[in-house]
mmCIF file of C-alpha atoms in Angstrom:
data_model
loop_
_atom_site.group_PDB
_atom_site.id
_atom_site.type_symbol
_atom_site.label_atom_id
_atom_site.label_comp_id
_atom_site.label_asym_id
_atom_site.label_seq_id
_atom_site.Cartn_x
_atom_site.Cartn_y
_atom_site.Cartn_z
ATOM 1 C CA UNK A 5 -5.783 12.918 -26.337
ATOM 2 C CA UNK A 6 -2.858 10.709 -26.205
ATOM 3 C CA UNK A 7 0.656 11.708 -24.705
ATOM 4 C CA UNK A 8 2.699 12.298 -27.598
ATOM 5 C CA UNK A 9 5.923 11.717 -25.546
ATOM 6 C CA UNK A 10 4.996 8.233 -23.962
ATOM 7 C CA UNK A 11 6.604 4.998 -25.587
ATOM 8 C CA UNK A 12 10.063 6.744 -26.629
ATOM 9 C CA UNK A 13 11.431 6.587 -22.530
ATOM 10 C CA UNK A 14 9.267 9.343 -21.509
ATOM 11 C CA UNK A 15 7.103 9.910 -18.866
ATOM 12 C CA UNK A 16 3.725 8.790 -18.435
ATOM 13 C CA UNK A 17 0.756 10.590 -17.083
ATOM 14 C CA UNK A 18 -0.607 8.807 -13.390
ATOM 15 C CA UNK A 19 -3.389 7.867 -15.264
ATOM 16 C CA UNK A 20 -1.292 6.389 -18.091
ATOM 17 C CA UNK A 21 0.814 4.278 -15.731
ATOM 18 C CA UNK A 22 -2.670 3.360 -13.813
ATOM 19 C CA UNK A 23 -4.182 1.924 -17.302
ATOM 20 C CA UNK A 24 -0.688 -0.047 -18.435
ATOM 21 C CA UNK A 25 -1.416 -1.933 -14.906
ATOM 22 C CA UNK A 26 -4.973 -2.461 -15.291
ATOM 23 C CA UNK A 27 -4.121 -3.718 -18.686
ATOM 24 C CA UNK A 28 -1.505 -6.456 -17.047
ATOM 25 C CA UNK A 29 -4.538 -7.537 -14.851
ATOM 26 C CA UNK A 30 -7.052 -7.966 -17.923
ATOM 27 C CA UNK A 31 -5.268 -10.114 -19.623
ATOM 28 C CA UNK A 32 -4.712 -12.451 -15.967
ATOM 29 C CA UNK A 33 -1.085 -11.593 -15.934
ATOM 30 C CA UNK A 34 0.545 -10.675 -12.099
ATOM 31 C CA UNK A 35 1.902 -6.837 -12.217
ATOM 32 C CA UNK A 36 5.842 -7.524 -11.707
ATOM 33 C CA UNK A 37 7.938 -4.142 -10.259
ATOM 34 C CA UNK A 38 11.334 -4.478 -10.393
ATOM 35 C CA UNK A 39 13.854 -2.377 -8.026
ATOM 36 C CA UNK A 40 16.903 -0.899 -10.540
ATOM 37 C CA UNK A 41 20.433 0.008 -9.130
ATOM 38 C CA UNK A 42 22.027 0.281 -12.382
ATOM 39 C CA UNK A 43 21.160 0.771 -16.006
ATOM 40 C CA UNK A 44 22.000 -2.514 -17.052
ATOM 41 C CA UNK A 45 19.737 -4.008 -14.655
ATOM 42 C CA UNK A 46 16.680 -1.525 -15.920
ATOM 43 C CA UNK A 47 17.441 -2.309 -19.366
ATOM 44 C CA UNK A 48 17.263 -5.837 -19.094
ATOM 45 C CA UNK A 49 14.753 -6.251 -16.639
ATOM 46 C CA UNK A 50 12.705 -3.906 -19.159
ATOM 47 C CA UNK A 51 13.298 -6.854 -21.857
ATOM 48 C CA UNK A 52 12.032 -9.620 -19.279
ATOM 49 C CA UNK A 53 8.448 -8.133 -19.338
ATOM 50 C CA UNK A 54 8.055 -6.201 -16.118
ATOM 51 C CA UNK A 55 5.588 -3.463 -15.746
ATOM 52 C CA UNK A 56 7.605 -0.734 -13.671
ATOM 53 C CA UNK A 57 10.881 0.327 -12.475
ATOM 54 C CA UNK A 58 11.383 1.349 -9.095
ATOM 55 C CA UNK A 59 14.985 3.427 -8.658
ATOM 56 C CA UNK A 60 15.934 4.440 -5.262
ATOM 57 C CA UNK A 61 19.312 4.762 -3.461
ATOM 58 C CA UNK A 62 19.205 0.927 -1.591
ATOM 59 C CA UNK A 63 19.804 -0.432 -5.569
ATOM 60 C CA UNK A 64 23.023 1.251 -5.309
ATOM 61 C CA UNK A 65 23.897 -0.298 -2.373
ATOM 62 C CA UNK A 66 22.357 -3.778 -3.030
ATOM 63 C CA UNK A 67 24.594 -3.816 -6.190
ATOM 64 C CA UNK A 68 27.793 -2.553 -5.038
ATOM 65 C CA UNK A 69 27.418 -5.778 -3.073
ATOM 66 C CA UNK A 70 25.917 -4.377 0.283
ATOM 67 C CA UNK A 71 22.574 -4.907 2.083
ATOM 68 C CA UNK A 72 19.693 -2.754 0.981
ATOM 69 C CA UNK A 73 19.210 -1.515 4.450
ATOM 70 C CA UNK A 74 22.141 0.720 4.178
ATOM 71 C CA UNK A 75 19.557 2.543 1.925
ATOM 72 C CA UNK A 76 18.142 3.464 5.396
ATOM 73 C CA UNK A 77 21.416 4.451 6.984
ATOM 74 C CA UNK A 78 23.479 8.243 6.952
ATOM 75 C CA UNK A 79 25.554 6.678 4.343
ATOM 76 C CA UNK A 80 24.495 9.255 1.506
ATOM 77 C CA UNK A 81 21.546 11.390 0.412
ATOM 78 C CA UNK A 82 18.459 9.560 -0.707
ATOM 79 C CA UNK A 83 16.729 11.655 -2.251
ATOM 80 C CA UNK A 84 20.076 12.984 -4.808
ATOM 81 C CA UNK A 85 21.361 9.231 -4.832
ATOM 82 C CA UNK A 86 17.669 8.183 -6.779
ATOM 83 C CA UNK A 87 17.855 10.920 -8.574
ATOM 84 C CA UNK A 88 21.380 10.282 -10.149
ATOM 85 C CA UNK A 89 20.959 6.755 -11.048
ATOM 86 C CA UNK A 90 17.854 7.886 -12.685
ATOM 87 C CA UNK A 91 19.229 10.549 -14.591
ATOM 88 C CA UNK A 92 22.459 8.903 -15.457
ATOM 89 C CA UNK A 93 21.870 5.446 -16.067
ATOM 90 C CA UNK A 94 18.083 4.165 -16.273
ATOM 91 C CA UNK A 95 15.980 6.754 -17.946
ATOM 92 C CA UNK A 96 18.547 7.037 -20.893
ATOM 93 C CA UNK A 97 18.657 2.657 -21.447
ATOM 94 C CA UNK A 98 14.911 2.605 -20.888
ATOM 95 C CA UNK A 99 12.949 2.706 -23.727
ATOM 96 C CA UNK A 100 8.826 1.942 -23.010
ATOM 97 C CA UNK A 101 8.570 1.253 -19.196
ATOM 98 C CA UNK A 102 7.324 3.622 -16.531
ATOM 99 C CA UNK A 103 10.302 4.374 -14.237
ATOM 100 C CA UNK A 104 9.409 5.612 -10.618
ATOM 101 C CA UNK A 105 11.773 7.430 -8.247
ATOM 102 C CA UNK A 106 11.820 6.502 -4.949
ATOM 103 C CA UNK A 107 11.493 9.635 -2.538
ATOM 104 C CA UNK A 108 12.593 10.517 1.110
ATOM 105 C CA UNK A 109 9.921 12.315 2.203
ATOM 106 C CA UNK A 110 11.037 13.071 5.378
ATOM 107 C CA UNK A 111 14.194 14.456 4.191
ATOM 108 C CA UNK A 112 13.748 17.927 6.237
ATOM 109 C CA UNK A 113 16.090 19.414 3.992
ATOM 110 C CA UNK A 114 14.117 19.357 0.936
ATOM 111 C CA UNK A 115 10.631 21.694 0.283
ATOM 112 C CA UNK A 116 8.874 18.754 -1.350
ATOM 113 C CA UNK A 117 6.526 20.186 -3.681
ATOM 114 C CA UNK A 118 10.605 21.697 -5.186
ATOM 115 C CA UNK A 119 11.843 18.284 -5.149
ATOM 116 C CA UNK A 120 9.029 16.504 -6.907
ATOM 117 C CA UNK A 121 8.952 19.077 -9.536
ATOM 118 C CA UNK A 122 12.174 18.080 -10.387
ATOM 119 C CA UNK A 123 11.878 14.409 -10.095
ATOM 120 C CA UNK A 124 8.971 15.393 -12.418
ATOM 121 C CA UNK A 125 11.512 17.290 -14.616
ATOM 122 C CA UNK A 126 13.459 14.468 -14.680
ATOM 123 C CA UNK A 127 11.107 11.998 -16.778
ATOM 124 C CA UNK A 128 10.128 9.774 -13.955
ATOM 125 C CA UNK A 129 6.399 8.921 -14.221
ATOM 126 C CA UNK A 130 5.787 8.327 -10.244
ATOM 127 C CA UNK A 131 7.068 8.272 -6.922
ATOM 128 C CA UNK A 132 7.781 5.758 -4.294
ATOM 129 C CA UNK A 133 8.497 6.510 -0.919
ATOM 130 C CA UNK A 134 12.158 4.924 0.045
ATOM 131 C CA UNK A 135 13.919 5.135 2.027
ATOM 132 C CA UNK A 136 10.759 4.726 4.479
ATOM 133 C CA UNK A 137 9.674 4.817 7.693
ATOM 134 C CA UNK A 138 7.175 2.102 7.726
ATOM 135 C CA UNK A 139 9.613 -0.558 7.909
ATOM 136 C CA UNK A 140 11.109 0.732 11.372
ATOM 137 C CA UNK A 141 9.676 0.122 14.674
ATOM 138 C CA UNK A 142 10.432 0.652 18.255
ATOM 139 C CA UNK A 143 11.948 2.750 20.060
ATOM 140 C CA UNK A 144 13.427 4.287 16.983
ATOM 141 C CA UNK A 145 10.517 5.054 15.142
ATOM 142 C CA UNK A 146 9.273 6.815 18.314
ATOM 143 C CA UNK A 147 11.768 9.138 18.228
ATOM 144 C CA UNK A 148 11.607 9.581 14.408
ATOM 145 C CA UNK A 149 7.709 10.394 15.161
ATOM 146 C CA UNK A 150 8.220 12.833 17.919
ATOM 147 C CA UNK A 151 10.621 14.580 16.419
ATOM 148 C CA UNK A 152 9.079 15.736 12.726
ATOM 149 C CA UNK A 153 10.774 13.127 10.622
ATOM 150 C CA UNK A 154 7.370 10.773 10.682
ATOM 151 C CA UNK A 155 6.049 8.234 8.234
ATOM 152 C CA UNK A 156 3.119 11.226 8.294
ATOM 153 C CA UNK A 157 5.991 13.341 5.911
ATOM 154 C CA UNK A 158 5.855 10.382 3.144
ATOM 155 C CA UNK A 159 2.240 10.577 3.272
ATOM 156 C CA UNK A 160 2.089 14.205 2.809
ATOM 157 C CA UNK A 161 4.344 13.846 -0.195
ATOM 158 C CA UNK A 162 2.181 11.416 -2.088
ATOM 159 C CA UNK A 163 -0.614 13.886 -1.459
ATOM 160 C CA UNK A 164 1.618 16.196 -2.965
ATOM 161 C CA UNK A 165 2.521 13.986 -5.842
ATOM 162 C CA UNK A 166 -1.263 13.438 -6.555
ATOM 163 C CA UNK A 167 -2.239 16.582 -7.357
ATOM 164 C CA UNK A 168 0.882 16.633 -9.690
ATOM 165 C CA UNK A 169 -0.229 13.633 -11.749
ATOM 166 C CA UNK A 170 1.912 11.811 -10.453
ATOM 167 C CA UNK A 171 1.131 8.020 -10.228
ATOM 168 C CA UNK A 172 2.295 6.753 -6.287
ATOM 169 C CA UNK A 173 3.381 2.990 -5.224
ATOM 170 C CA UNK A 174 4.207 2.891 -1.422
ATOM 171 C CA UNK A 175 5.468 1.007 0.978
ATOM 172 C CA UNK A 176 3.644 0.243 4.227
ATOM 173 C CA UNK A 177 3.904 -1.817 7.000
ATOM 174 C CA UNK A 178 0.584 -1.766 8.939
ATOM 175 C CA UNK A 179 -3.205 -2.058 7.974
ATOM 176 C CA UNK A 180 -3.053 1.387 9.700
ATOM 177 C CA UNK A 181 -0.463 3.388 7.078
ATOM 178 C CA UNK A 182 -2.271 1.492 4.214
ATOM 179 C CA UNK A 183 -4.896 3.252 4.863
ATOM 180 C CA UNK A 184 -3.656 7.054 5.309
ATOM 181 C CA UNK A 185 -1.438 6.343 2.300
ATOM 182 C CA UNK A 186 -4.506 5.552 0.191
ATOM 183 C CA UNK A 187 -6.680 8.437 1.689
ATOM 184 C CA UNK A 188 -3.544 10.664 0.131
ATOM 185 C CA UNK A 189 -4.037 8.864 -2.975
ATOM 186 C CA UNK A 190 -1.883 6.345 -3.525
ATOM 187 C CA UNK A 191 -2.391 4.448 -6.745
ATOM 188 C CA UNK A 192 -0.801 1.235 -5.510
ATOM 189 C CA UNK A 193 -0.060 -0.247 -2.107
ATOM 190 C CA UNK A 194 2.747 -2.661 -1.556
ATOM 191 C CA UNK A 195 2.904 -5.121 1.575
ATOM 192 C CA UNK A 196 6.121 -4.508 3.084
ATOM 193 C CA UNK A 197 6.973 -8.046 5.434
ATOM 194 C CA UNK A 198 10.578 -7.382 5.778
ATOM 195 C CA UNK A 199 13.954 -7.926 4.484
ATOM 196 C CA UNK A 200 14.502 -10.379 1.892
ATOM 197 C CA UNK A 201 15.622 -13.587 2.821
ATOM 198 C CA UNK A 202 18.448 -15.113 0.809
ATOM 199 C CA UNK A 203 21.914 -14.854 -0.994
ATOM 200 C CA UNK A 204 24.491 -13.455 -0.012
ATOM 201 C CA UNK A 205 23.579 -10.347 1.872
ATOM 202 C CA UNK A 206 20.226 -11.569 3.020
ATOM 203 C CA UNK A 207 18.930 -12.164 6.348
ATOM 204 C CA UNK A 208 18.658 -15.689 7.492
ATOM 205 C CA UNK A 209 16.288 -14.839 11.029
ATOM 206 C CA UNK A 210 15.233 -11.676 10.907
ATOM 207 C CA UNK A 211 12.067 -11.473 9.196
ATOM 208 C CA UNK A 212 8.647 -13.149 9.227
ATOM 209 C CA UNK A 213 7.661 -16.865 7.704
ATOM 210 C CA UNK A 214 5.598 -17.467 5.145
ATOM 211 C CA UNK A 215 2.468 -18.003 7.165
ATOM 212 C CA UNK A 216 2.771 -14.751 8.241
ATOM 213 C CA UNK A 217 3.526 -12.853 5.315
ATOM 214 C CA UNK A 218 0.137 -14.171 4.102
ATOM 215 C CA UNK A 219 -1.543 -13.048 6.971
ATOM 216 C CA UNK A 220 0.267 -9.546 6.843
ATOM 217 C CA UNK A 221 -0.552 -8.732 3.114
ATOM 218 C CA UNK A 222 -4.000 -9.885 3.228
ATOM 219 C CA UNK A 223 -4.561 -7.655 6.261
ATOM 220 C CA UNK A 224 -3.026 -4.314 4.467
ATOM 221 C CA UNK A 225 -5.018 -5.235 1.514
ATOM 222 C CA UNK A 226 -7.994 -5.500 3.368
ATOM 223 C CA UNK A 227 -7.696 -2.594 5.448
ATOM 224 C CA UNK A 228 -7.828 -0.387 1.714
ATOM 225 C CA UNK A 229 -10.075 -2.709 -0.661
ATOM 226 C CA UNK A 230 -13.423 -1.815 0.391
ATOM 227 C CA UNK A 231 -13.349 1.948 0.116
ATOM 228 C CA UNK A 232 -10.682 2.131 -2.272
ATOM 229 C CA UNK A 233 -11.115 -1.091 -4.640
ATOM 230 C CA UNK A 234 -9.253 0.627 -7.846
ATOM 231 C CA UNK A 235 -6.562 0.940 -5.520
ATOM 232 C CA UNK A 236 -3.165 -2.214 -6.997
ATOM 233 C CA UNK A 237 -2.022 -3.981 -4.394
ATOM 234 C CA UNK A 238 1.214 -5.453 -4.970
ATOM 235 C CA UNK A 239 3.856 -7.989 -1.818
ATOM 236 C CA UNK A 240 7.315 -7.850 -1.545
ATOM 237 C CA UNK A 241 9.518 -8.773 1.213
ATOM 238 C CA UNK A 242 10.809 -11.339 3.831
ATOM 239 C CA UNK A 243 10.341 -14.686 2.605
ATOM 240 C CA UNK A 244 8.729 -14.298 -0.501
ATOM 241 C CA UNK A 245 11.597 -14.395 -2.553
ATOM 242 C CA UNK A 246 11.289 -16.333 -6.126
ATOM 243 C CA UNK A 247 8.610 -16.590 -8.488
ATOM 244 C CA UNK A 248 7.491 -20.179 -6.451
ATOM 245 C CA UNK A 249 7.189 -18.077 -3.004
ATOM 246 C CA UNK A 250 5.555 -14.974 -5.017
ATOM 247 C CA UNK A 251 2.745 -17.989 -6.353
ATOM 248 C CA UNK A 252 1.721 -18.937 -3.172
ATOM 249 C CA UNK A 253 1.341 -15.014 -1.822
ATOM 250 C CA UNK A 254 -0.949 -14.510 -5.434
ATOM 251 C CA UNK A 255 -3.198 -17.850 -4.869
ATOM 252 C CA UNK A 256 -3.568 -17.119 -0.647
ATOM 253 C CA UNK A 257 -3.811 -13.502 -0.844
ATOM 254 C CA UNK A 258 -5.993 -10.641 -2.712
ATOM 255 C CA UNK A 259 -2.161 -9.517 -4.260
ATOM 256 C CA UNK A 260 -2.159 -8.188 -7.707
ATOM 257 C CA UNK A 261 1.207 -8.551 -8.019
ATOM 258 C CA UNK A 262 4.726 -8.524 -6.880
ATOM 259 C CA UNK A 263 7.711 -5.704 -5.927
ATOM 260 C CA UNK A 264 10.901 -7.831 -6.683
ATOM 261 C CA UNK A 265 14.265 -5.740 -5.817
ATOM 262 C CA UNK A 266 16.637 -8.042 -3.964
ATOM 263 C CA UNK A 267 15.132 -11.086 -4.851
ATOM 264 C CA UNK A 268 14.665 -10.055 -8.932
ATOM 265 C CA UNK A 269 17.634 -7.939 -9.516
ATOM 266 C CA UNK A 270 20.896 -9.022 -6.984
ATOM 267 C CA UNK A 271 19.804 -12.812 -6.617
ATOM 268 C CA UNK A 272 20.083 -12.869 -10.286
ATOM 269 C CA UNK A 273 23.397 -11.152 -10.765
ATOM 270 C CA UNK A 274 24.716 -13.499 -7.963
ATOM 271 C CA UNK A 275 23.500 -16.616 -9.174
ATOM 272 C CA UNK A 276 24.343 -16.271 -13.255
ATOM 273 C CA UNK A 277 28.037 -14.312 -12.501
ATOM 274 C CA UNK A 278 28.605 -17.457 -9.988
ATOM 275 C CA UNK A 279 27.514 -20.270 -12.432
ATOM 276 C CA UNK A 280 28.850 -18.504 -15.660
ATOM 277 C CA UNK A 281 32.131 -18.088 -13.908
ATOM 278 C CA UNK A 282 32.464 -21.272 -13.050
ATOM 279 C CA UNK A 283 31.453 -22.836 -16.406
ATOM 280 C CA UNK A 284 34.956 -20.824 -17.628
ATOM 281 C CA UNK A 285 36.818 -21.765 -14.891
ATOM 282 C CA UNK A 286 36.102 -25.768 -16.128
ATOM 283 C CA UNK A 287 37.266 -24.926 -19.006
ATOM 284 C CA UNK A 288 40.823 -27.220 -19.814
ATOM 285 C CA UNK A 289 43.820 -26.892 -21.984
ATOM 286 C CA UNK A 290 43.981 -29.242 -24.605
ATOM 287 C CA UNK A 291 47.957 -29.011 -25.232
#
């Protein structure tokens, strides 16, 4: 039976969001996920066509004009940051797209199966695990592993989020947390290769070429396609940063799609403001 709620900026059912993707790939169309820090950005990214809309607390950051890796700093709670943008200034703009909250699920202050209720509550149709361990290595993420706050919690909450009917897009790093994330039932993987490269607050050296990226993806995909091929597998990251760089990922790789946060939302805020500016500021006085 249909969901009676779905269409009007209400959730959809995991297997509702998992058929609106699977219709984006019938018709030989690339899924495109967009990262939302405000509800102007949702609302018009909506209008452009994309198929989801990721909220979590880096979109804040990345459009207050910092770098979305103070999403992974003490600088505020994850978890309550996602869930205010959310509730405050995407799901009431939205009007047909899945929205998906992104989720610390390491946060060792929150009884997950509490939290997701709510985020359920809330009208988001999925989950995504930022901020996330995956994207940390070293001597760091040791210590984060010994010490209870492992990548292990954000695959326990996507297990959790499963049997919630909840739909799940996560982040990984490694062939290796691909493949726990889809044994927990992820819906759709994403290739994590790093920072985005570009603009204003984007690395310039710190992240992986192109070569690689290709070689990354296609690796995480791989390690999950065989034994879970109805699994989407979507890139994001590093250097693939406009729709050019996201072409060459989709013809070298087994990619579905593409995650765009950085490189859809704040490279396009920085380049229009900057240009439309400008065209004022040429304006003259004809007196």
């Amino acid at each position: 039976m249909p969901n009676p709620w779905t269409g009007i900026g209400n959730p959809y059912t995991k297997q509702e969001v998992r058929d609106r993707l699977q219709a984006t790939l019938d018709q030989k169309k690339a899924i495109i996920a967009a990262g939302a820090g405000t509800g102007i950005s949702a609302k018009f990214i909506e209008k452009g066509g994309a198929d989801l809309l990721i909220i979590y607390n880096s979109g804040r950051f990345r459009m207050s004009g910092h770098g979305s890796t103070a999403g992974m700093m003490a600088y505020g709670d994850a978890n309550a940051v996602a869930m205010e943008i959310g509730e405050f200034e995407v799901l009431p703009v939205v009007e047909e797209i899945p929205v998906i909250c992104g989720v610390h699920g390491s946060d060792p202050r929150r009884r997950m199966w509490h939290w997701l209720g709510k985020v359920k509550d809330m009208g988001f149709s999925g989950v995504n695990n930022f901020p996330t361990h995956s994207i940390i290595d070293g001597h760091f993420r040791n210590v984060l592993e010994e010490t209870g706050m492992s990548f292990q919690k954000e695959v326990e909450m996507v297990r959790l989020a499963t049997k919630m009917d909840l739909f799940s897009i996560v982040y990984v790093g490694k062939p290796e947390e691909a493949v726990q994330m889809a044994d927990a039932g992820a819906d759709a993987v994403i290739a994590h290769v790093g920072t985005t490269v570009g603009g204003s607050i984007g690395v310039t050296g710190a992240t992986c070429g192109m070569d690689e990226a290709i070689d990354r993806t296609q690796s995480i995909i791989e390690a999950v396609k065989t034994a879970k091929p109805d699994t989407f597998f979507l890139a994001h990251g590093g250097p693939i940063n406009t729709p050019e760089d996201v072409r060459v990922i989709l013809d070298k790789t087994d990619a579905d799609g593409f995650v765009g946060a950085s490189s859809l939302e704040r490279m396009g805020v920085e380049a229009s403001l900057t240009q439309l500016t400008r065209d004022f500021k040429a304006l003259t006085l004809n007196r």
